[in-house]
């Protein structure tokens, strides 16, 4: 077990699913415990056939970019076949790839190239609803055995559901009953054993395709306990599928809150849980962020890696959420905190959300457009290098300068910061212990216990802040700037001394590297132990005289 020393004085044992090498007895962590994931929205990554929608051909062509950014794995968005009729939206077949993205041969080509680049591939499985045009829905409406309760039905006479507020129901002429709907899609019955069996089979089929894991997206609404149970079943069945098919142990990530995750997972450790601490809708203060990070590590289940993401899928990007000043700070924080990190597509560029009002394309696409789904800008040409046709959504307003070509040519760009921070987390300076401390309006994250030490400083206030490094016990006398946020007064290679401290502007972030933390002399634990020993000696002396 590794221990994370928290600045508030609480030591948290982080279960990391460690495995002991039989040959040499060394401790080897699963790759997912410290992975950098790049979350790719296939629809908006790269269009390979010119129809305006991203696809597997384009993703295969450009997947080397993901490795160049510094990622170890890529999380693909859901590829399951969806309805081409927008009056009956939703998934029509969870096991098949939507033809607008490609086919299984194209996925195999993507996997082969990704694996040659030493990238692990995780695919998103979103199990919440299904199209009324799907075979599953039709069989359920016909009350076919094994499918009769796979949809959330409610038996009632037509017109009797008007008083059932808070839920949306639609009448089925075929079944003569109501089914529950969301966004015109039929909701799955997560309490049904038939649903669990069907979804487990879908999951196993995807694992057998050659992917390295799955990200499960299951809703936590009224059927809370059923959602927890469903996640547990899918987790166990994924491991069972891998064993029976002689596959390597897959990573299983749950996109839920860490408070809920403790009820989902077993004891095997092949899992991670998405954490939304860094995705709050408004910029947090230093105290609030420090407490939120502590809470995330405290709530994280044993044998589960906390996975910090820069933005939520379908939510707002860092640029649109906090402004340009905080882009590098959030990216660096996700990459330096213990556990795994998810870089949301476009956050490494500082790309903004698009303006949906600019949309001119009225085709029926697999997904409903959102601002953060803006096509990825590869260059500053009119189409951003994304497609040779008309993109399914408008490009982000700032794509002319926030694009891959422009930023890769500048070491001081947002991409440059991400690449250095991703490299530093793999360096010997990134130790196994983490200490988080609030210093005025700034937050400090110290990684220590390795061949060196790393210190991340972020000013979260709206004013200039003087960070007193002398308040961090055992900090090396001098540390060197490894990377800093755009516009920072601290250039790479600059030396920062403990006595002088650091003056940071609003949103400014600096990552420092230095020699090992100096921990000589009695530390807090030693002092407490000594006080307890002295107390027992006094008590024993007292009782010995009676």
Coordinates of C-alpha atoms in Angstrom, one line a residue:
X1 CA 0.0 0.0 0.0
X2 CA 1.1 3.5 -0.6
X3 CA 0.3 6.3 1.8
X4 CA -0.7 9.8 0.8
X5 CA 0.0 12.3 3.5
X6 CA -2.6 15.0 3.5
X7 CA -1.8 18.5 4.7
X8 CA -4.8 18.6 7.0
X9 CA -3.1 15.9 9.0
X10 CA -5.0 12.8 7.8
X11 CA -3.1 9.9 6.3
X12 CA -5.1 8.0 3.7
X13 CA -4.2 4.5 2.6
X14 CA -4.7 4.4 -1.2
X15 CA -5.3 0.8 -2.5
X16 CA -3.6 0.7 -5.8
X17 CA -4.2 -2.9 -6.8
X18 CA -0.5 -3.7 -6.5
X19 CA 0.7 -7.0 -7.9
X20 CA 3.9 -8.7 -6.8
X21 CA 6.2 -10.0 -9.6
X22 CA 6.8 -13.7 -8.9
X23 CA 10.3 -13.7 -10.5
X24 CA 11.9 -10.9 -8.6
X25 CA 9.4 -10.0 -5.9
X26 CA 9.1 -6.4 -7.0
X27 CA 5.9 -4.5 -6.7
X28 CA 4.3 -3.8 -10.1
X29 CA 1.3 -1.6 -10.3
X30 CA -1.4 -2.2 -13.0
X31 CA -1.0 0.3 -15.9
X32 CA -4.3 2.0 -15.1
X33 CA -3.2 3.2 -11.7
X34 CA -1.1 5.9 -13.1
X35 CA -2.3 6.3 -16.6
X36 CA -2.8 9.4 -18.7
X37 CA -6.0 8.9 -20.7
X38 CA -7.0 11.0 -23.7
X39 CA -10.7 11.1 -24.1
X40 CA -11.5 11.1 -27.8
X41 CA -14.9 12.0 -29.2
X42 CA -14.8 10.0 -32.5
X43 CA -17.5 12.2 -34.0
X44 CA -15.3 15.3 -33.7
X45 CA -11.7 14.0 -33.8
X46 CA -11.0 13.5 -37.6
X47 CA -13.2 12.9 -40.6
X48 CA -11.7 10.3 -42.9
X49 CA -14.4 10.1 -45.6
X50 CA -15.4 13.7 -46.1
X51 CA -19.0 13.5 -44.9
X52 CA -18.4 16.1 -42.1
X53 CA -18.5 13.5 -39.2
X54 CA -15.4 12.1 -37.5
X55 CA -14.9 8.3 -37.9
X56 CA -12.6 5.4 -37.3
X57 CA -10.7 6.0 -40.6
X58 CA -9.8 9.6 -39.4
X59 CA -9.1 8.4 -35.8
X60 CA -6.7 5.8 -37.1
X61 CA -4.9 8.3 -39.3
X62 CA -4.4 10.8 -36.4
X63 CA -4.1 8.5 -33.3
X64 CA -0.3 9.2 -33.1
X65 CA -1.3 12.7 -31.9
X66 CA -2.6 11.1 -28.7
X67 CA 0.7 9.5 -28.0
X68 CA 2.6 12.7 -28.9
X69 CA 0.5 14.6 -26.3
X70 CA 1.9 12.2 -23.6
X71 CA -1.1 9.9 -23.1
X72 CA -0.8 6.2 -22.3
X73 CA -4.4 5.3 -23.3
X74 CA -7.3 6.6 -25.3
X75 CA -10.9 6.4 -24.3
X76 CA -13.1 6.2 -27.3
X77 CA -16.6 7.6 -27.2
X78 CA -19.5 5.2 -27.7
X79 CA -19.5 3.6 -31.2
X80 CA -22.7 1.5 -30.9
X81 CA -25.2 1.8 -33.8
X82 CA -27.7 4.6 -33.4
X83 CA -30.9 5.3 -35.2
X84 CA -30.6 7.2 -38.5
X85 CA -34.2 8.5 -37.9
X86 CA -34.0 11.5 -35.6
X87 CA -37.7 11.1 -34.8
X88 CA -36.8 7.8 -33.1
X89 CA -33.3 8.6 -31.6
X90 CA -31.1 6.3 -29.6
X91 CA -29.1 3.2 -29.8
X92 CA -30.5 0.4 -32.0
X93 CA -27.7 -2.2 -31.4
X94 CA -25.2 -2.0 -28.6
X95 CA -23.0 -4.7 -30.1
X96 CA -22.6 -3.2 -33.6
X97 CA -20.6 -0.2 -34.7
X98 CA -22.6 2.6 -36.3
X99 CA -21.9 2.6 -40.0
X100 CA -21.3 6.3 -39.9
X101 CA -18.2 5.7 -37.8
X102 CA -17.0 2.6 -39.7
X103 CA -17.1 -1.1 -39.1
X104 CA -15.3 -3.8 -37.1
X105 CA -12.4 -4.1 -39.6
X106 CA -11.8 -0.4 -39.2
X107 CA -11.9 -0.7 -35.4
X108 CA -9.3 -3.5 -35.7
X109 CA -7.1 -1.3 -37.8
X110 CA -7.4 1.4 -35.2
X111 CA -6.5 -1.0 -32.4
X112 CA -3.5 -2.4 -34.3
X113 CA -2.1 1.1 -34.8
X114 CA -2.8 2.2 -31.3
X115 CA -1.2 -0.8 -29.8
X116 CA 1.9 -0.3 -32.0
X117 CA 2.1 3.1 -30.4
X118 CA 1.9 1.4 -27.0
X119 CA -1.5 3.0 -26.4
X120 CA -4.2 1.1 -24.5
X121 CA -7.7 1.5 -25.9
X122 CA -10.8 1.8 -23.7
X123 CA -14.3 2.1 -25.2
X124 CA -17.3 3.9 -23.7
X125 CA -20.4 1.8 -23.1
X126 CA -23.4 4.0 -22.3
X127 CA -26.2 1.9 -20.9
X128 CA -29.2 4.1 -20.2
X129 CA -31.7 4.1 -23.0
X130 CA -32.5 2.6 -26.4
X131 CA -34.3 3.6 -29.5
X132 CA -37.9 2.5 -30.0
X133 CA -36.7 1.4 -33.5
X134 CA -34.4 -1.2 -31.9
X135 CA -35.0 -4.9 -31.9
X136 CA -34.8 -5.0 -28.1
X137 CA -37.6 -2.6 -27.8
X138 CA -39.8 -4.4 -30.3
X139 CA -39.2 -7.8 -28.6
X140 CA -40.0 -6.2 -25.2
X141 CA -43.2 -4.7 -26.5
X142 CA -44.2 -8.1 -27.8
X143 CA -43.4 -9.6 -24.3
X144 CA -41.0 -12.1 -25.8
X145 CA -39.4 -14.3 -23.2
X146 CA -36.1 -12.8 -21.9
X147 CA -37.0 -9.4 -23.2
X148 CA -40.3 -8.7 -21.6
X149 CA -38.9 -6.5 -18.8
X150 CA -35.8 -5.2 -20.4
X151 CA -37.5 -1.8 -20.9
X152 CA -38.9 0.2 -18.0
X153 CA -42.7 -0.5 -18.4
X154 CA -45.6 0.4 -16.3
X155 CA -48.9 -1.4 -16.7
X156 CA -51.8 1.0 -16.8
X157 CA -54.7 1.9 -19.0
X158 CA -54.2 4.6 -21.6
X159 CA -54.7 8.0 -20.0
X160 CA -54.1 6.9 -16.4
X161 CA -50.4 8.2 -16.3
X162 CA -51.2 11.9 -16.4
X163 CA -51.0 12.2 -12.6
X164 CA -47.6 10.5 -12.4
X165 CA -45.5 13.7 -12.2
X166 CA -41.7 13.9 -12.5
X167 CA -41.5 11.1 -15.1
X168 CA -42.2 11.1 -18.8
X169 CA -44.1 8.1 -20.1
X170 CA -45.3 7.1 -23.6
X171 CA -48.1 4.8 -24.6
X172 CA -47.2 1.6 -26.5
X173 CA -50.0 0.4 -28.8
X174 CA -48.3 -2.9 -29.2
X175 CA -48.0 -3.7 -25.5
X176 CA -50.9 -1.6 -24.3
X177 CA -48.8 -0.2 -21.6
X178 CA -46.6 2.8 -20.8
X179 CA -42.8 2.9 -21.2
X180 CA -40.6 5.5 -19.6
X181 CA -38.7 7.9 -21.9
X182 CA -35.9 10.4 -21.8
X183 CA -35.1 12.6 -24.8
X184 CA -37.5 10.4 -26.9
X185 CA -35.5 7.2 -26.0
X186 CA -36.9 4.3 -24.1
X187 CA -35.2 3.8 -20.7
X188 CA -33.7 0.4 -19.9
X189 CA -34.9 -1.4 -16.8
X190 CA -31.8 -1.6 -14.7
X191 CA -33.5 -3.7 -12.1
X192 CA -34.1 -6.5 -14.5
X193 CA -31.9 -9.7 -14.5
X194 CA -32.7 -10.0 -18.3
X195 CA -31.2 -6.5 -18.8
X196 CA -28.1 -7.4 -16.9
X197 CA -27.6 -10.5 -18.9
X198 CA -28.1 -8.7 -22.2
X199 CA -25.7 -5.9 -21.3
X200 CA -23.1 -8.3 -20.0
X201 CA -23.1 -10.1 -23.3
X202 CA -22.7 -6.8 -25.1
X203 CA -19.8 -5.9 -22.9
X204 CA -18.1 -9.3 -23.4
X205 CA -18.4 -8.9 -27.2
X206 CA -16.6 -5.6 -27.1
X207 CA -13.8 -7.0 -24.9
X208 CA -13.3 -9.9 -27.3
X209 CA -12.8 -7.3 -30.1
X210 CA -9.4 -6.5 -28.7
X211 CA -10.0 -3.5 -26.6
X212 CA -8.2 -3.1 -23.3
X213 CA -11.1 -2.0 -21.1
X214 CA -14.4 -0.3 -20.9
X215 CA -15.8 2.9 -19.4
X216 CA -19.3 2.2 -18.0
X217 CA -21.8 5.1 -18.1
X218 CA -24.9 4.0 -16.1
X219 CA -27.3 6.6 -14.7
X220 CA -28.0 7.1 -11.0
X221 CA -31.5 8.3 -10.8
X222 CA -34.6 6.9 -9.2
X223 CA -33.4 3.3 -9.5
X224 CA -30.3 4.1 -7.4
X225 CA -29.8 0.6 -5.8
X226 CA -30.5 -1.0 -9.2
X227 CA -27.8 1.1 -10.8
X228 CA -25.3 0.1 -8.1
X229 CA -26.2 -3.6 -8.6
X230 CA -25.9 -3.3 -12.3
X231 CA -22.5 -1.8 -12.1
X232 CA -21.4 -4.6 -9.8
X233 CA -22.7 -7.3 -12.1
X234 CA -21.0 -5.7 -15.2
X235 CA -17.7 -5.4 -13.3
X236 CA -17.7 -9.0 -12.2
X237 CA -18.9 -10.2 -15.6
X238 CA -16.2 -8.3 -17.4
X239 CA -13.5 -10.0 -15.4
X240 CA -15.2 -13.4 -15.9
X241 CA -15.4 -12.7 -19.7
X242 CA -11.7 -11.9 -19.8
X243 CA -10.8 -15.1 -17.9
X244 CA -12.9 -17.4 -20.0
X245 CA -11.6 -15.9 -23.3
X246 CA -8.0 -15.9 -22.0
X247 CA -7.8 -12.1 -22.3
X248 CA -5.6 -9.9 -20.2
X249 CA -7.3 -8.2 -17.2
X250 CA -9.3 -5.2 -18.6
X251 CA -9.5 -1.8 -16.9
X252 CA -13.0 -1.0 -15.9
X253 CA -13.8 2.6 -15.3
X254 CA -17.0 3.9 -13.9
X255 CA -18.1 7.4 -14.7
X256 CA -19.9 8.3 -11.5
X257 CA -19.0 10.1 -8.3
X258 CA -16.4 8.6 -6.0
X259 CA -18.9 8.6 -3.1
X260 CA -21.0 6.1 -5.1
X261 CA -18.1 4.0 -6.4
X262 CA -17.4 2.3 -3.1
X263 CA -20.7 0.4 -3.6
X264 CA -19.8 -0.7 -7.1
X265 CA -16.5 -2.5 -7.1
X266 CA -15.3 -5.7 -5.7
X267 CA -11.8 -6.4 -4.4
X268 CA -10.0 -7.3 -7.6
X269 CA -8.6 -3.8 -8.2
X270 CA -8.9 -3.7 -12.0
X271 CA -10.8 -0.5 -12.0
X272 CA -10.8 3.3 -11.8
X273 CA -13.4 5.9 -11.0
X274 CA -13.9 9.2 -12.8
X275 CA -13.6 12.2 -10.4
X276 CA -15.2 15.5 -11.2
X277 CA -13.3 17.6 -8.6
X278 CA -11.6 19.7 -11.3
X279 CA -14.8 20.2 -13.4
X280 CA -16.8 22.5 -11.1
X281 CA -18.9 25.0 -13.1
X282 CA -17.3 27.9 -11.4
X283 CA -13.6 28.5 -10.5
X284 CA -13.0 27.2 -7.0
X285 CA -11.1 29.0 -4.3
X286 CA -7.9 27.5 -2.8
X287 CA -9.6 26.2 0.4
X288 CA -12.5 24.7 -1.5
X289 CA -10.3 22.9 -4.0
X290 CA -8.0 21.6 -1.3
X291 CA -10.9 20.2 0.6
X292 CA -12.5 18.7 -2.6
X293 CA -9.2 16.9 -3.5
X294 CA -8.9 15.5 0.1
X295 CA -12.6 14.4 -0.1
X296 CA -12.0 12.6 -3.4
X297 CA -9.1 10.6 -2.1
X298 CA -10.9 9.8 1.1
X299 CA -14.0 8.6 -0.6
X300 CA -12.1 6.6 -3.2
X301 CA -12.7 2.9 -2.7
X302 CA -9.9 0.6 -1.8
X303 CA -8.0 -0.8 -4.8
X304 CA -9.4 1.9 -7.0
X305 CA -7.4 4.6 -8.8
X306 CA -8.9 8.1 -8.6
X307 CA -9.1 9.3 -12.2
X308 CA -9.1 13.1 -12.4
X309 CA -10.6 14.6 -15.5
X310 CA -10.1 18.1 -16.9
X311 CA -13.7 18.4 -18.2
X312 CA -16.8 16.3 -18.3
X313 CA -17.9 14.6 -21.5
X314 CA -20.6 16.9 -22.9
X315 CA -19.9 19.6 -20.3
X316 CA -18.0 22.8 -20.8
X317 CA -14.3 22.9 -21.6
X318 CA -11.8 24.6 -19.3
X319 CA -11.5 27.6 -21.6
X320 CA -15.3 28.2 -21.6
X321 CA -15.6 27.3 -17.9
X322 CA -12.8 29.2 -16.2
X323 CA -11.2 31.3 -18.9
X324 CA -7.8 31.2 -20.5
X325 CA -5.9 31.9 -17.3
X326 CA -6.8 28.5 -15.8
X327 CA -6.2 26.2 -18.8
X328 CA -2.6 25.2 -17.9
X329 CA -3.4 25.1 -14.2
X330 CA -6.2 22.5 -14.5
X331 CA -4.2 20.4 -17.0
X332 CA -1.2 20.4 -14.7
X333 CA -3.2 19.6 -11.6
X334 CA -4.9 16.6 -13.3
X335 CA -1.5 15.3 -14.4
X336 CA 0.3 15.8 -11.1
X337 CA -2.3 14.6 -8.6
X338 CA -2.0 10.9 -7.5
X339 CA -3.9 8.4 -9.6
X340 CA -4.8 8.6 -13.2
X341 CA -5.7 11.6 -15.4
X342 CA -8.2 12.1 -18.3
X343 CA -7.4 14.9 -20.7
X344 CA -10.7 15.8 -22.5
X345 CA -10.3 16.2 -26.2
X346 CA -9.5 19.9 -26.9
X347 CA -8.5 20.9 -23.3
X348 CA -4.8 20.4 -24.1
X349 CA -5.2 23.1 -26.8
X350 CA -7.3 25.5 -24.7
X351 CA -10.1 25.1 -27.2
X352 CA -13.3 26.8 -26.4
X353 CA -16.8 25.5 -26.8
X354 CA -18.4 26.2 -30.2
X355 CA -21.4 28.4 -30.7
X356 CA -24.3 26.1 -31.7
X357 CA -26.1 29.2 -33.1
X358 CA -23.6 28.9 -36.0
X359 CA -24.8 25.4 -36.9
X360 CA -25.9 25.2 -40.6
X361 CA -25.9 21.4 -41.0
X362 CA -29.3 19.8 -40.4
X363 CA -28.4 16.2 -41.0
X364 CA -29.4 13.5 -38.5
X365 CA -26.1 12.7 -36.7
X366 CA -25.5 10.0 -34.1
X367 CA -25.2 12.6 -31.3
X368 CA -27.1 15.7 -30.5
X369 CA -24.7 18.6 -30.8
X370 CA -23.2 20.3 -27.8
X371 CA -20.8 23.2 -27.5
X372 CA -17.9 21.0 -26.2
X373 CA -18.4 18.7 -29.2
X374 CA -16.8 21.2 -31.5
X375 CA -14.6 19.5 -34.2
X376 CA -11.0 19.1 -33.4
X377 CA -8.9 21.9 -35.0
X378 CA -5.8 20.4 -36.7
X379 CA -4.7 23.7 -38.3
X380 CA -5.9 27.2 -39.0
X381 CA -7.4 26.6 -42.4
X382 CA -11.2 27.3 -42.9
X383 CA -12.1 23.7 -42.1
X384 CA -9.6 23.4 -39.4
X385 CA -8.1 20.3 -41.1
X386 CA -11.0 18.3 -39.6
X387 CA -12.9 17.5 -42.8
X388 CA -12.8 18.1 -46.5
X389 CA -16.6 18.6 -46.4
X390 CA -18.9 20.7 -44.1
X391 CA -18.3 19.8 -40.5
X392 CA -21.3 18.5 -38.5
X393 CA -20.8 21.3 -36.0
X394 CA -19.0 24.7 -36.2
X395 CA -15.4 24.9 -35.1
X396 CA -14.6 26.7 -31.9
X397 CA -14.4 30.5 -32.1
X398 CA -10.6 30.4 -31.1
X399 CA -9.5 27.6 -33.4
X400 CA -7.4 30.0 -35.6
X401 CA -4.7 30.0 -32.8
X402 CA -5.9 27.1 -30.6
X403 CA -5.1 24.3 -33.0
X404 CA -2.7 21.4 -33.1
X405 CA -0.4 22.7 -35.8
X406 CA 0.1 26.1 -34.2
X407 CA 0.5 24.8 -30.7
X408 CA 2.9 22.0 -31.5
X409 CA 5.2 24.6 -33.1
X410 CA 5.4 26.5 -29.8
X411 CA 7.0 24.8 -26.7
X412 CA 5.3 27.4 -24.5
X413 CA 1.8 26.6 -25.7
X414 CA -0.9 24.8 -23.8
X415 CA 0.1 21.6 -25.6
X416 CA 3.7 22.2 -24.6
X417 CA 2.7 22.5 -21.0
X418 CA 0.7 19.2 -21.1
X419 CA 3.6 17.3 -22.7
X420 CA 6.1 18.4 -20.1
X421 CA 3.7 17.8 -17.2
X422 CA 2.9 14.3 -18.6
X423 CA 6.6 13.6 -18.9
X424 CA 7.4 14.8 -15.4
X425 CA 4.7 12.5 -13.8
X426 CA 6.8 9.6 -15.3
X427 CA 10.1 11.0 -14.1
X428 CA 12.0 9.7 -11.0
X429 CA 11.1 13.0 -9.3
X430 CA 7.5 12.0 -9.1
X431 CA 7.4 10.1 -5.8
X432 CA 4.7 7.9 -4.2
X433 CA 3.7 10.4 -1.5
X434 CA 1.5 13.5 -2.0
X435 CA 1.0 16.5 0.3
X436 CA -1.6 19.2 -0.5
X437 CA -1.4 22.5 1.2
X438 CA -3.2 25.8 1.0
X439 CA -0.9 28.8 1.0
X440 CA -3.0 31.9 1.1
X441 CA -4.9 32.2 -2.2
X442 CA -2.7 29.4 -3.7
X443 CA -2.7 25.7 -3.5
X444 CA 0.5 23.6 -3.4
X445 CA 0.8 19.9 -4.4
X446 CA 4.1 18.3 -3.3
X447 CA 5.0 14.9 -4.7
X448 CA 7.9 13.3 -2.8
X449 CA 9.5 10.0 -1.7
X450 CA 11.3 9.3 -5.0
X451 CA 14.6 10.2 -6.5
X452 CA 13.5 13.8 -6.4
X453 CA 10.5 15.9 -5.7
X454 CA 7.9 17.8 -7.6
X455 CA 6.0 20.9 -6.4
X456 CA 3.0 22.4 -8.3
X457 CA 1.9 25.9 -7.3
X458 CA -1.4 27.4 -8.5
X459 CA -2.8 30.8 -7.6
X460 CA -6.6 30.4 -7.5
X461 CA -7.3 34.0 -6.3
X462 CA -8.1 37.0 -8.4
X463 CA -5.1 38.9 -7.1
X464 CA -1.4 38.5 -7.0
X465 CA -0.3 36.1 -4.3
X466 CA 3.1 35.6 -2.6
X467 CA 3.6 31.9 -1.9
X468 CA 5.8 31.3 1.1
X469 CA 7.6 28.1 0.3
X470 CA 9.2 28.0 3.8
X471 CA 5.8 26.9 5.1
X472 CA 6.3 23.5 3.4
X473 CA 8.4 21.4 5.8
X474 CA 11.4 19.6 4.3
X475 CA 11.2 21.4 0.9
X476 CA 14.6 21.4 -0.9
X477 CA 16.4 24.8 -0.6
X478 CA 16.3 25.3 -4.4
X479 CA 14.0 23.9 -7.0
X480 CA 13.9 24.4 -10.8
X481 CA 11.0 25.4 -13.0
X482 CA 10.1 22.4 -15.2
X483 CA 7.2 24.2 -16.9
X484 CA 4.9 27.1 -16.2
X485 CA 1.6 28.4 -17.5
X486 CA 1.3 30.8 -20.4
X487 CA 2.4 34.3 -19.6
X488 CA 4.1 33.2 -16.4
X489 CA 7.0 35.3 -15.1
X490 CA 8.8 32.0 -14.3
X491 CA 10.7 30.7 -17.4
X492 CA 11.7 27.1 -17.8
X493 CA 15.0 26.4 -16.0
X494 CA 14.6 29.3 -13.6
X495 CA 15.7 28.5 -10.0
X496 CA 13.4 29.2 -7.1
X497 CA 14.7 29.3 -3.6
X498 CA 12.7 28.2 -0.6
X499 CA 13.6 31.4 1.4
X500 CA 12.5 33.9 -1.3
X501 CA 9.3 32.1 -2.3
X502 CA 7.2 32.7 -5.4
X503 CA 5.0 35.6 -6.5
X504 CA 2.1 34.3 -8.7
X505 CA -0.4 36.2 -10.7
X506 CA -4.1 35.2 -10.9
X507 CA -4.4 31.7 -12.4
X508 CA -0.6 31.4 -12.7
X509 CA 0.8 27.9 -12.3
X510 CA 4.3 26.7 -11.9
X511 CA 5.7 23.1 -11.7
X512 CA 9.0 22.8 -9.9
X513 CA 11.4 19.9 -9.8
X514 CA 14.2 19.4 -7.3
X515 CA 16.2 16.9 -5.1
X516 CA 14.5 14.6 -2.6
X517 CA 12.5 16.1 0.2
X518 CA 14.6 16.6 3.4
X519 CA 12.9 14.7 6.2
X520 CA 15.7 14.4 8.8
X521 CA 14.9 15.0 12.4
X522 CA 11.7 14.0 14.2
X523 CA 8.6 14.4 12.0
X524 CA 5.0 14.8 13.2
X525 CA 4.5 11.1 13.7
X526 CA 7.7 10.8 15.7
X527 CA 6.7 13.7 17.9
X528 CA 3.3 12.2 18.6
X529 CA 4.9 8.8 19.4
X530 CA 7.4 10.5 21.8
X531 CA 4.6 12.4 23.6
X532 CA 2.6 9.2 24.0
X533 CA 5.6 7.3 25.3
X534 CA 6.3 10.1 27.8
X535 CA 2.7 10.0 28.9
X536 CA 2.7 6.2 29.5
X537 CA 5.9 6.5 31.5
X538 CA 4.3 9.0 33.8
X539 CA 1.2 6.9 34.2
X540 CA 3.3 3.8 34.9
X541 CA 5.4 5.7 37.5
X542 CA 2.2 6.9 39.2
X543 CA 0.7 3.5 39.5
X544 CA 4.0 1.9 40.6
X545 CA 3.9 4.1 43.7
X546 CA 0.4 3.2 44.8

